[in-house]
Amino acid sequence: MASMEAAVPAGAVASAIDQDYALVGEGLTKVFGGFAAVKDVNLAVRRGSIHALIGPNGAGKTTCFNLLTKTLSPTKGRILLNGVDISRLRTAEVARRGLVRSFQISAIFPNLTVLENVRVALQASYGTGYHFWRSLRAVAPLNRRAEELLEQVGIVESRGTTAAELSYGKKRALEIATTLALEPEVMLLDEPTAGMGHEDVEPITELIRKVAVGRTVLLVEHNLSVVSNLCDRITVLQHGEVLAEGTYEQVSNDERVVEAYMGGVDE
Amino acid sequence: MIRLLLIAVAVALLAIAPFHFYSVTLMTIMCFVIFACSFNLLLGYSGLLCFGHAMFFGGAAYVTGYILKSTPISIELAILAGGVFSGLLGLLIGLLTIRRQGIQFAMITLAFSQFLYFIFLQSSFTGGEDGMQAIPRNALFGLFDVSQNLTYYYVVLAFTLVSVFVYYRVVHSPYGEILKAVRDNQPRVESLGFDPERIKLLAFVISAAMAGVAGGMKATVYQFATLTDASWPISAEVILMTLLGGLGTLLGPIFGAGIIIWLNDYLAGFGEWALISQGVILLIVIVFFRRGFVGELSALATYIANRRKPDPKAAASNPAGAQ
Ligand SMILES: Nc1ncnc2c1ncn2[C@@H]1O[C@H](COP(=O)(O)OP(=O)(O)OP(=O)(O)O)[C@@H](O)[C@H]1O
Ligand SMILES: [Mg+2]
């Protein structure tokens, strides 16, 4: 490998990597007042794949997400989206470039209706966000697209319901619809099935599989059966560091992983 | 259709009101209706608790008063100038404070308003402790004499209707939708590619400008402007009106302002009792009627409507949102 790299101009290597990987974190480190929640993490998410980030509670998974979407600024390291360094951009700018996340705790707008929730996201590219002098008729053309998205996640019949009144599973579905509204190239999902009953897990898994087509997805997930039948590649974090990376087979047979993580979980 | 009819009836009632009630009280209520709407736009729809809203109200009162006293500019322009002044003041203060959240934002806005209060107290153009006296009501559009209260009532009514419409429009605009989303979940709005701070700043400026129109109008109603209008008890009173009427409800501040001003007026003869009763009312509202006057009423209406509907049918007619 080393000799090959030496033979090829650096630029060519970089561009080859750009094409293969949609999202790359290099040497990511985040220190909270002396405590390193994330230490020198390297993460490369292949374009078009579903990549899982797993690890015990407090391993630093959410912090990694926060770094990748620039919700937090890394203490060290850099982030490349399609080969472009986005380490210095703000969250909103990162989102506009096609990297959109969901949150571990359902991130919906509880006092808006289901349709309005999605329409907020659609307004981002529609450019009416500051139009305070116009009536809502100005955004009526977005309703069709909003309903399509709600249809896609299977909650279109709730379009007029106040989002706070949805069941937990439907809230997660709404959050995914809102995220999809931005037509993100890369989606980051933080524990999409957390806190769900068994009956909700299966539909959400299928939904993620469906919406992942043509996109790149990085997800944090505790439910290992979801991980095993959904994800192409898995990165295991522990104490803020990468413990192992590979396919589900490789990772689940890794002794350190079994010891550190899977041994402690009864699935 | 029914909505339009209701609005027409309300406007007609407002048009004949000064023949049955004291017009100055009615005009005072209207000034505070605008003021409370502006406050609700912040606290109710943006989630920003501004504890110094009196600076926009009182500051504009001086500006409008000063213009009327020292220039022949017509009265409606002087009131609008008060709004522009407060809007710009809001922009300046908003730029400095909008990043703060919750109680920090409340304290910093309070600090700014105390600072301005001090400036108004020390300045000579405000008349200091004595206030700005004898503000003339220059002719409307430079043509119509409005020195009589009964005539002026209709000017105030027009200003109020337009302001309430503006407030309604902002709340029910594409921007209003984003604003409510920021109130509900700011990090999420940011993750969708918006800049929540700029969105809140715009609400702050609009709210400040509206409060300015209210303050400027009050100066023309009483024909004087005082330090009281810029003092913290006024900031507290507008909070009380908004909470009493119903936070984040469209009509809440209108009722809240009406009830408080009417109570103040009614209880004025009882001295301290006015204050004590205000305190008791606030307590009752906070403990028992969290949603405020309008909020509780609409909750009650929904409850009754739901009970009337036979249950199986309610489940069958699924698209309940197609109101
Ligand atoms: N803003 C913060 N300030 C200080 N410490 C933090 C902060 N955010 C996270 N931490 C700490 O960093 C560590 C990693 O947290 P993180 O939320 O990334 O874990 P996680 O892997 O997502 O865990 P979980 O599975 O519980 O969601 C934890 O010990 C947490 O207490
Ligand atoms: Mg987490």
XYZ file of C-alpha atoms and ligand atoms in Angstrom:
622
model
C 0.000 0.000 0.000
C 2.687 2.424 1.067
C 4.655 1.945 -2.130
C 1.544 2.468 -4.209
C 0.781 5.738 -2.490
C 4.280 6.896 -3.126
C 3.938 6.132 -6.819
C 0.706 8.067 -7.324
C 0.472 11.837 -6.969
C -1.196 12.847 -3.695
C -4.016 14.642 -5.470
C -5.051 11.499 -7.330
C -5.266 9.506 -4.114
C -7.373 12.187 -2.509
C -9.798 12.295 -5.410
C -10.108 8.503 -5.472
C -11.060 8.660 -1.806
C -13.484 11.516 -2.487
C -15.377 9.424 -4.950
C -15.680 6.400 -2.742
C -16.540 8.073 0.513
C -19.334 10.549 1.056
C -18.376 11.439 4.600
C -15.011 11.215 6.267
C -13.954 12.138 9.790
C -10.192 12.340 10.275
C -8.650 12.236 13.731
C -11.769 13.622 15.386
C -11.265 14.590 18.990
C -13.642 16.356 21.349
C -12.623 17.393 24.832
C -15.202 18.558 27.371
C -13.359 20.394 30.120
C -10.465 17.937 30.266
C -12.559 14.852 29.510
C -12.091 13.456 26.023
C -15.507 12.166 24.930
C -14.125 11.343 21.472
C -10.467 10.533 20.867
C -8.791 10.470 17.477
C -11.674 8.800 15.681
C -11.275 7.994 12.004
C -14.472 7.210 10.222
C -15.131 6.823 6.518
C -18.633 6.258 5.242
C -18.754 4.770 1.769
C -21.094 6.431 -0.666
C -24.414 4.653 -0.968
C -23.828 2.426 2.050
C -25.582 2.085 5.370
C -22.973 2.389 8.063
C -23.603 1.765 11.750
C -21.917 3.335 14.726
C -22.358 1.174 17.787
C -20.951 1.040 21.283
C -21.944 1.020 24.940
C -23.704 3.957 26.581
C -21.472 6.971 26.841
C -19.080 5.665 24.191
C -19.241 8.967 22.321
C -21.595 8.088 19.477
C -23.832 11.127 19.796
C -20.803 13.334 20.286
C -19.414 11.977 16.995
C -22.675 12.880 15.296
C -22.537 16.338 16.814
C -19.036 16.778 15.445
C -19.876 15.496 11.971
C -22.853 17.849 11.645
C -20.948 20.694 13.295
C -23.427 20.931 16.161
C -20.168 20.829 18.124
C -16.803 22.010 16.887
C -14.085 19.396 17.041
C -11.182 20.100 19.375
C -8.995 18.426 16.755
C -9.446 16.739 13.408
C -11.357 17.518 10.258
C -14.491 16.478 8.420
C -14.812 15.975 4.691
C -18.150 15.896 2.911
C -17.617 14.683 -0.640
C -13.981 15.542 -0.244
C -14.674 19.132 0.790
C -13.477 20.210 4.197
C -16.544 21.288 6.178
C -14.783 21.574 9.541
C -15.225 25.320 9.644
C -18.840 25.535 8.490
C -21.845 26.080 10.691
C -24.601 23.492 11.236
C -27.047 25.242 8.947
C -24.473 25.437 6.152
C -23.604 21.781 6.566
C -27.308 20.951 6.229
C -27.589 23.024 3.070
C -24.747 20.981 1.595
C -26.727 17.794 2.008
C -25.654 16.401 5.383
C -28.747 16.190 7.580
C -29.269 14.446 10.895
C -32.017 13.235 13.143
C -31.794 13.347 16.913
C -31.666 10.728 19.651
C -34.603 12.413 21.370
C -37.411 12.846 18.871
C -36.835 16.168 17.195
C -40.233 17.248 16.008
C -42.140 20.499 16.407
C -44.789 19.387 18.916
C -47.202 22.320 18.512
C -47.259 22.248 14.722
C -49.353 19.822 12.740
C -47.720 16.867 11.051
C -48.012 18.546 7.660
C -46.542 21.802 8.989
C -43.610 19.898 10.459
C -42.613 18.663 7.025
C -43.417 21.966 5.376
C -40.939 23.742 7.647
C -38.206 21.551 6.194
C -39.467 22.053 2.640
C -39.359 25.814 3.150
C -35.596 25.583 3.630
C -34.993 25.262 -0.095
C -38.189 27.048 -1.143
C -36.829 30.292 0.251
C -39.949 31.601 1.971
C -38.480 31.345 5.459
C -38.433 35.102 6.033
C -41.627 36.007 4.202
C -43.591 37.402 7.108
C -45.905 39.583 5.040
C -47.392 36.792 2.924
C -50.246 34.495 3.761
C -49.839 30.753 4.060
C -51.113 30.436 0.514
C -47.536 31.214 -0.482
C -46.445 27.795 0.790
C -49.529 25.869 -0.303
C -47.636 24.508 -3.346
C -45.446 22.611 -0.884
C -48.359 20.650 0.546
C -48.302 18.033 -2.185
C -44.660 17.239 -1.697
C -45.203 17.166 2.074
C -48.008 14.669 1.672
C -45.876 12.522 -0.613
C -43.204 12.383 2.051
C -45.751 11.547 4.741
C -47.114 8.854 2.461
C -43.630 7.452 2.059
C -43.221 7.032 5.817
C -46.795 5.860 6.213
C -48.363 8.594 8.315
C -50.181 10.682 5.723
C -53.528 10.037 7.404
C -52.273 12.010 10.422
C -51.399 15.102 8.403
C -53.711 17.400 10.358
C -52.834 16.067 13.809
C -50.765 18.140 16.197
C -47.400 16.385 16.234
C -47.332 16.147 20.041
C -50.283 13.753 19.870
C -48.563 11.171 17.666
C -47.468 7.824 19.044
C -43.750 7.395 19.606
C -43.255 5.322 16.474
C -45.081 7.860 14.331
C -43.001 10.674 15.783
C -39.871 8.893 14.616
C -41.457 8.390 11.214
C -42.325 12.096 11.090
C -38.772 12.983 11.948
C -37.525 10.857 9.087
C -40.017 12.473 6.712
C -38.782 15.903 7.820
C -35.190 14.859 7.265
C -36.037 13.435 3.840
C -37.704 16.700 2.878
C -34.245 18.213 2.500
C -33.352 15.438 0.064
C -30.129 14.890 1.934
C -27.313 13.118 0.248
C -26.038 11.890 3.598
C -28.380 11.083 6.471
C -27.267 10.683 10.056
C -29.807 8.889 12.239
C -29.239 8.825 15.993
C -30.929 5.727 17.457
C -33.955 5.717 15.157
C -35.545 2.790 17.037
C -34.655 3.836 20.582
C -37.487 3.385 23.049
C -39.713 1.611 20.550
C -41.836 -1.439 21.124
C -41.137 -4.522 18.990
C -44.093 -3.787 16.739
C -42.575 -0.430 15.717
C -38.995 -1.565 15.172
C -39.680 -3.647 12.083
C -41.518 -0.922 10.113
C -38.868 1.660 10.923
C -36.121 -0.718 9.829
C -37.891 -1.291 6.534
C -38.442 2.440 6.191
C -34.746 3.154 6.648
C -33.885 0.502 4.090
C -36.321 2.079 1.671
C -35.183 5.672 2.086
C -31.504 4.715 2.077
C -31.694 3.866 -1.607
C -29.568 6.348 -3.485
C -28.288 7.928 -0.266
C -25.579 7.409 2.282
C -26.713 6.638 5.804
C -24.795 6.623 9.058
C -26.785 5.449 12.037
C -26.340 4.893 15.728
C -28.252 1.855 16.856
C -28.390 -0.314 19.949
C -30.653 -2.960 18.497
C -28.191 -5.422 16.995
C -30.712 -7.275 14.886
C -31.485 -3.990 13.152
C -27.778 -3.422 12.652
C -27.144 -6.908 11.322
C -29.859 -6.890 8.711
C -29.532 -3.274 7.656
C -25.931 -2.202 7.715
C -23.096 -2.822 5.301
C -20.382 -1.742 7.651
C -20.041 -1.227 11.387
C -17.754 0.882 13.513
C -17.565 0.075 17.207
C -16.743 2.853 19.624
C -15.685 2.457 23.214
C -14.518 5.165 25.599
C -14.446 7.561 22.691
C -12.117 5.440 20.587
C -12.636 3.151 17.627
C -12.431 -0.409 18.892
C -13.112 -2.247 15.667
C -14.500 -1.775 12.195
C -15.792 -4.174 9.593
C -18.826 -6.114 8.444
C -21.265 -7.498 10.996
C -19.551 -10.904 10.769
C -16.105 -9.464 11.315
C -17.141 -7.225 14.167
C -19.272 -9.752 15.984
C -16.413 -12.243 15.913
C -13.888 -9.762 17.196
C -12.870 -10.822 20.679
C -12.434 -7.308 22.018
C -15.854 -6.313 20.797
C -17.493 -9.377 22.285
C -15.798 -8.648 25.556
C -16.410 -4.916 25.650
C -19.832 -4.674 24.204
C -21.770 -7.644 23.018
C -20.982 -9.695 26.099
C -22.849 -7.166 28.155
C -25.961 -7.084 26.000
C -28.541 -9.825 25.924
C -30.238 -9.726 22.596
C -67.550 32.908 6.072
C -68.599 32.811 9.734
C -65.213 34.266 10.610
C -65.757 37.244 8.315
C -69.203 37.788 9.786
C -67.810 37.722 13.323
C -65.130 40.209 12.374
C -67.745 42.494 10.796
C -69.869 42.349 13.955
C -66.823 43.068 16.135
C -65.821 46.066 14.028
C -69.378 47.395 14.107
C -69.477 47.058 17.897
C -66.130 48.820 18.177
C -67.462 51.612 15.971
C -70.370 52.350 18.304
C -68.492 51.610 21.538
C -67.411 55.213 22.321
C -71.069 56.211 22.610
C -71.474 53.808 25.508
C -68.054 53.770 27.194
C -65.532 56.420 28.070
C -63.479 56.857 24.896
C -60.150 57.428 26.683
C -60.471 54.098 28.486
C -61.250 52.407 25.190
C -58.268 54.045 23.520
C -56.014 53.012 26.403
C -57.197 49.442 26.012
C -56.398 49.569 22.310
C -52.871 50.861 22.939
C -52.294 47.950 25.268
C -53.902 45.497 22.863
C -51.203 46.361 20.318
C -48.535 46.271 23.006
C -49.686 42.865 24.300
C -49.902 41.449 20.768
C -46.324 42.547 20.166
C -45.295 40.831 23.368
C -47.150 37.648 22.507
C -45.341 37.538 19.185
C -42.149 37.198 21.205
C -43.055 35.040 24.172
C -45.947 33.124 22.661
C -44.617 32.501 19.168
C -40.838 32.771 19.472
C -40.339 31.620 23.052
C -38.373 34.770 23.920
C -39.103 36.309 27.319
C -38.249 39.986 27.022
C -38.381 41.609 30.410
C -37.762 45.111 29.142
C -40.489 45.597 26.592
C -41.410 48.930 28.189
C -38.319 50.499 26.634
C -39.881 50.145 23.197
C -43.242 51.395 24.433
C -41.956 54.312 26.497
C -39.131 55.223 24.137
C -41.495 55.561 21.194
C -43.883 57.642 23.311
C -41.120 60.246 23.740
C -40.146 60.135 20.073
C -43.724 60.583 18.855
C -44.332 63.286 21.453
C -41.148 65.131 20.556
C -41.967 65.112 16.843
C -45.491 66.424 17.447
C -44.266 69.115 19.802
C -41.443 70.396 17.668
C -42.607 69.859 14.071
C -45.836 70.187 12.083
C -45.592 66.552 10.978
C -49.018 64.917 10.889
C -50.080 62.676 13.734
C -50.158 59.325 11.917
C -46.599 59.812 10.665
C -45.445 60.746 14.153
C -46.882 57.507 15.524
C -45.255 55.513 12.732
C -41.973 57.276 13.477
C -42.283 55.984 17.033
C -42.629 52.486 15.579
C -39.593 52.942 13.328
C -37.542 54.249 16.249
C -38.416 51.250 18.399
C -37.851 48.853 15.512
C -34.311 50.221 15.094
C -33.766 50.139 18.848
C -35.000 46.543 18.751
C -32.527 45.725 15.983
C -29.654 47.146 17.999
C -30.622 45.423 21.245
C -31.598 42.240 19.436
C -28.179 42.011 17.788
C -26.607 42.181 21.222
C -28.956 39.805 23.046
C -30.578 37.324 20.681
C -27.969 34.615 21.244
C -28.888 34.405 24.902
C -31.624 32.054 25.935
C -34.239 31.824 28.638
C -33.635 33.719 31.835
C -30.384 35.213 30.560
C -32.222 36.879 27.721
C -34.846 38.160 30.157
C -32.219 39.645 32.478
C -30.198 41.317 29.732
C -33.271 42.909 28.166
C -34.263 44.115 31.637
C -30.810 45.610 32.099
C -31.039 47.453 28.772
C -34.453 48.829 29.613
C -33.247 50.045 33.024
C -30.340 51.718 31.294
C -32.677 53.483 28.863
C -34.960 54.439 31.734
C -31.992 56.139 33.329
C -31.191 57.998 30.096
C -34.798 59.161 29.796
C -34.729 60.289 33.421
C -31.576 62.356 32.883
C -32.351 63.790 29.441
C -33.827 67.237 29.154
C -35.996 66.571 26.078
C -38.094 64.028 27.990
C -38.881 66.428 30.797
C -37.332 64.018 33.302
C -39.572 63.366 36.293
C -42.221 65.775 35.056
C -42.664 63.990 31.775
C -43.297 65.475 28.351
C -46.381 67.655 28.661
C -48.901 69.138 26.238
C -48.255 66.988 23.200
C -50.462 68.380 20.435
C -52.551 66.182 18.160
C -51.441 67.508 14.800
C -54.020 67.176 12.054
C -54.468 63.725 10.539
C -52.799 63.635 7.102
C -52.295 67.356 7.757
C -55.992 67.861 6.979
C -58.373 66.531 9.598
C -58.702 67.894 13.080
C -58.557 65.075 15.652
C -58.330 67.073 18.873
C -61.694 65.749 20.060
C -61.435 62.377 21.812
C -64.481 61.026 20.063
C -62.986 61.775 16.640
C -59.567 60.579 17.627
C -61.043 57.297 18.808
C -61.565 56.253 15.196
C -57.954 56.990 14.288
C -56.829 54.838 17.202
C -59.268 52.133 16.162
C -57.891 52.152 12.617
C -54.323 51.889 13.881
C -55.323 49.028 16.154
C -57.128 47.079 13.458
C -54.185 47.429 11.101
C -51.706 46.431 13.823
C -53.724 43.391 14.831
C -53.932 42.410 11.186
C -50.158 42.740 10.822
C -49.720 40.595 13.932
C -52.154 38.022 12.534
C -50.362 38.039 9.205
C -46.926 37.483 10.751
C -48.189 34.612 12.889
C -49.903 32.977 9.905
C -47.184 33.516 7.344
C -44.563 31.159 5.948
C -42.157 32.899 8.298
C -44.552 32.424 11.224
C -44.415 28.694 10.647
C -40.621 28.707 10.934
C -40.817 30.976 13.975
C -43.094 28.546 15.804
C -40.739 25.738 14.836
C -37.840 27.645 16.417
C -39.899 28.076 19.564
C -40.655 24.351 19.649
C -37.192 23.035 18.842
C -34.410 25.411 17.916
C -31.593 22.870 17.338
C -33.808 20.984 14.913
C -34.542 24.116 12.886
C -30.835 24.769 12.698
C -30.167 21.207 11.582
C -32.620 21.776 8.727
C -30.445 24.571 7.366
C -32.056 27.687 8.839
C -30.409 30.352 10.931
C -32.612 30.448 14.070
C -30.914 33.532 15.454
C -31.785 35.613 12.423
C -35.330 34.295 12.524
C -35.687 35.317 16.165
C -34.036 38.663 15.500
C -36.651 39.477 12.879
C -39.425 38.642 15.349
C -37.754 40.847 17.921
C -37.584 43.793 15.521
C -41.205 43.389 14.395
C -42.326 43.096 18.011
C -40.326 46.148 19.078
C -41.747 48.197 16.210
C -45.290 47.191 17.142
C -44.655 48.086 20.773
C -43.392 51.431 19.483
C -46.599 52.100 17.579
C -48.518 51.285 20.761
C -46.393 53.639 22.859
C -46.503 56.464 20.321
C -50.249 56.111 20.139
C -50.588 56.230 23.909
C -48.645 59.498 23.998
C -51.138 61.000 21.559
C -54.140 59.702 23.482
C -53.086 61.185 26.836
C -51.146 64.010 25.192
C -48.239 63.434 27.500
C -45.433 60.906 27.827
C -44.017 59.898 31.157
C -41.242 57.824 32.636
C -43.868 55.340 33.804
C -44.369 54.191 30.209
C -40.704 53.150 30.062
C -40.518 51.643 33.531
C -40.289 47.976 34.488
C -43.836 47.750 35.954
C -45.109 48.323 32.414
C -42.892 45.466 31.226
C -44.422 43.325 33.953
C -47.946 44.412 33.131
C -47.664 43.366 29.503
C -46.428 39.954 30.629
C -49.453 39.725 32.914
C -51.833 40.667 30.092
C -50.357 38.091 27.749
C -50.405 35.272 30.304
C -53.884 36.158 31.467
C -55.261 36.223 27.934
C -53.482 33.073 26.836
C -49.903 32.706 25.707
C -49.460 31.846 22.063
C -53.131 32.297 21.268
C -54.077 34.805 18.635
C -56.810 36.601 20.572
C -55.316 36.094 24.031
C -53.456 39.399 24.299
C -56.521 41.292 23.116
C -58.628 39.938 25.955
C -55.764 40.125 28.434
C -55.183 43.810 27.731
C -58.894 44.548 27.894
C -59.386 42.771 31.205
C -56.359 44.326 32.928
C -57.019 47.901 31.799
C -60.678 47.623 32.658
C -59.791 46.204 36.098
C -57.216 48.925 36.712
C -59.777 51.503 35.821
C -62.510 49.907 37.884
C -60.307 49.396 40.921
C -58.477 52.709 40.639
C -60.529 54.118 43.516
C -59.396 51.350 45.832
C -55.708 52.282 45.800
C -53.477 49.339 46.630
C -56.318 46.958 46.042
C -55.786 47.294 42.318
C -52.273 45.887 42.665
C -53.307 43.205 45.117
C -56.151 42.033 42.929
C -53.800 41.892 39.934
C -51.478 39.684 41.943
C -54.315 37.414 43.011
C -55.619 37.130 39.460
C -52.181 36.252 38.129
C -51.842 33.590 40.807
C -55.214 32.081 39.999
C -54.417 32.042 36.292
C -51.018 30.422 36.809
C -52.358 27.771 39.170
C -55.719 26.922 37.627
C -55.897 28.280 34.100
C -52.492 27.662 32.602
C -53.681 28.278 29.090
C -55.079 31.699 29.934
C -58.509 33.077 29.182
C -58.625 32.376 25.453
C -56.614 29.170 25.749
C -59.027 27.691 28.297
C -62.062 28.770 26.308
C -60.831 27.127 23.125
C -59.851 24.001 25.058
C -63.369 23.918 26.457
C -64.848 24.347 22.984
C -62.746 21.457 21.647
C -63.781 19.327 24.603
C -67.482 19.984 24.039
C -67.148 19.390 20.296
C -65.452 16.056 20.966
C -68.128 14.970 23.399
C -70.913 15.791 20.998
C -69.387 13.606 18.331
C -70.468 9.981 18.776
C -67.292 7.999 19.320
C -67.365 5.449 16.456
C -68.003 8.204 13.972
C -65.138 10.249 15.348
C -62.834 7.313 14.715
C -64.199 6.777 11.224
C -63.923 10.376 10.043
C -60.180 10.099 10.180
C -58.909 13.206 8.400
C -59.761 15.354 11.394
C -57.254 17.883 10.147
C -59.359 18.864 7.147
C -60.979 21.682 9.092
N -21.896 18.725 26.268
C -21.213 17.846 27.033
N -20.480 18.281 28.073
C -19.779 17.409 28.846
N -19.756 16.098 28.654
C -20.461 15.592 27.638
C -21.234 16.444 26.773
N -21.846 15.674 25.848
C -21.475 14.403 26.122
N -20.652 14.352 27.183
C -20.021 13.145 27.732
O -19.354 12.485 26.694
C -19.514 11.084 26.790
C -20.059 10.553 25.487
O -21.422 10.972 25.362
P -22.322 10.612 24.115
O -23.626 11.255 24.322
O -21.573 10.922 22.884
O -22.462 9.040 24.267
P -23.335 8.032 23.411
O -22.390 7.040 22.875
O -24.198 8.743 22.444
O -24.206 7.356 24.549
P -25.734 6.830 24.517
O -25.685 5.457 23.995
O -26.106 6.866 25.957
O -26.512 7.762 23.684
C -20.404 10.828 27.987
O -19.598 10.466 29.077
C -21.065 12.148 28.236
O -21.325 12.319 29.608
Mg -26.249 9.031 22.219
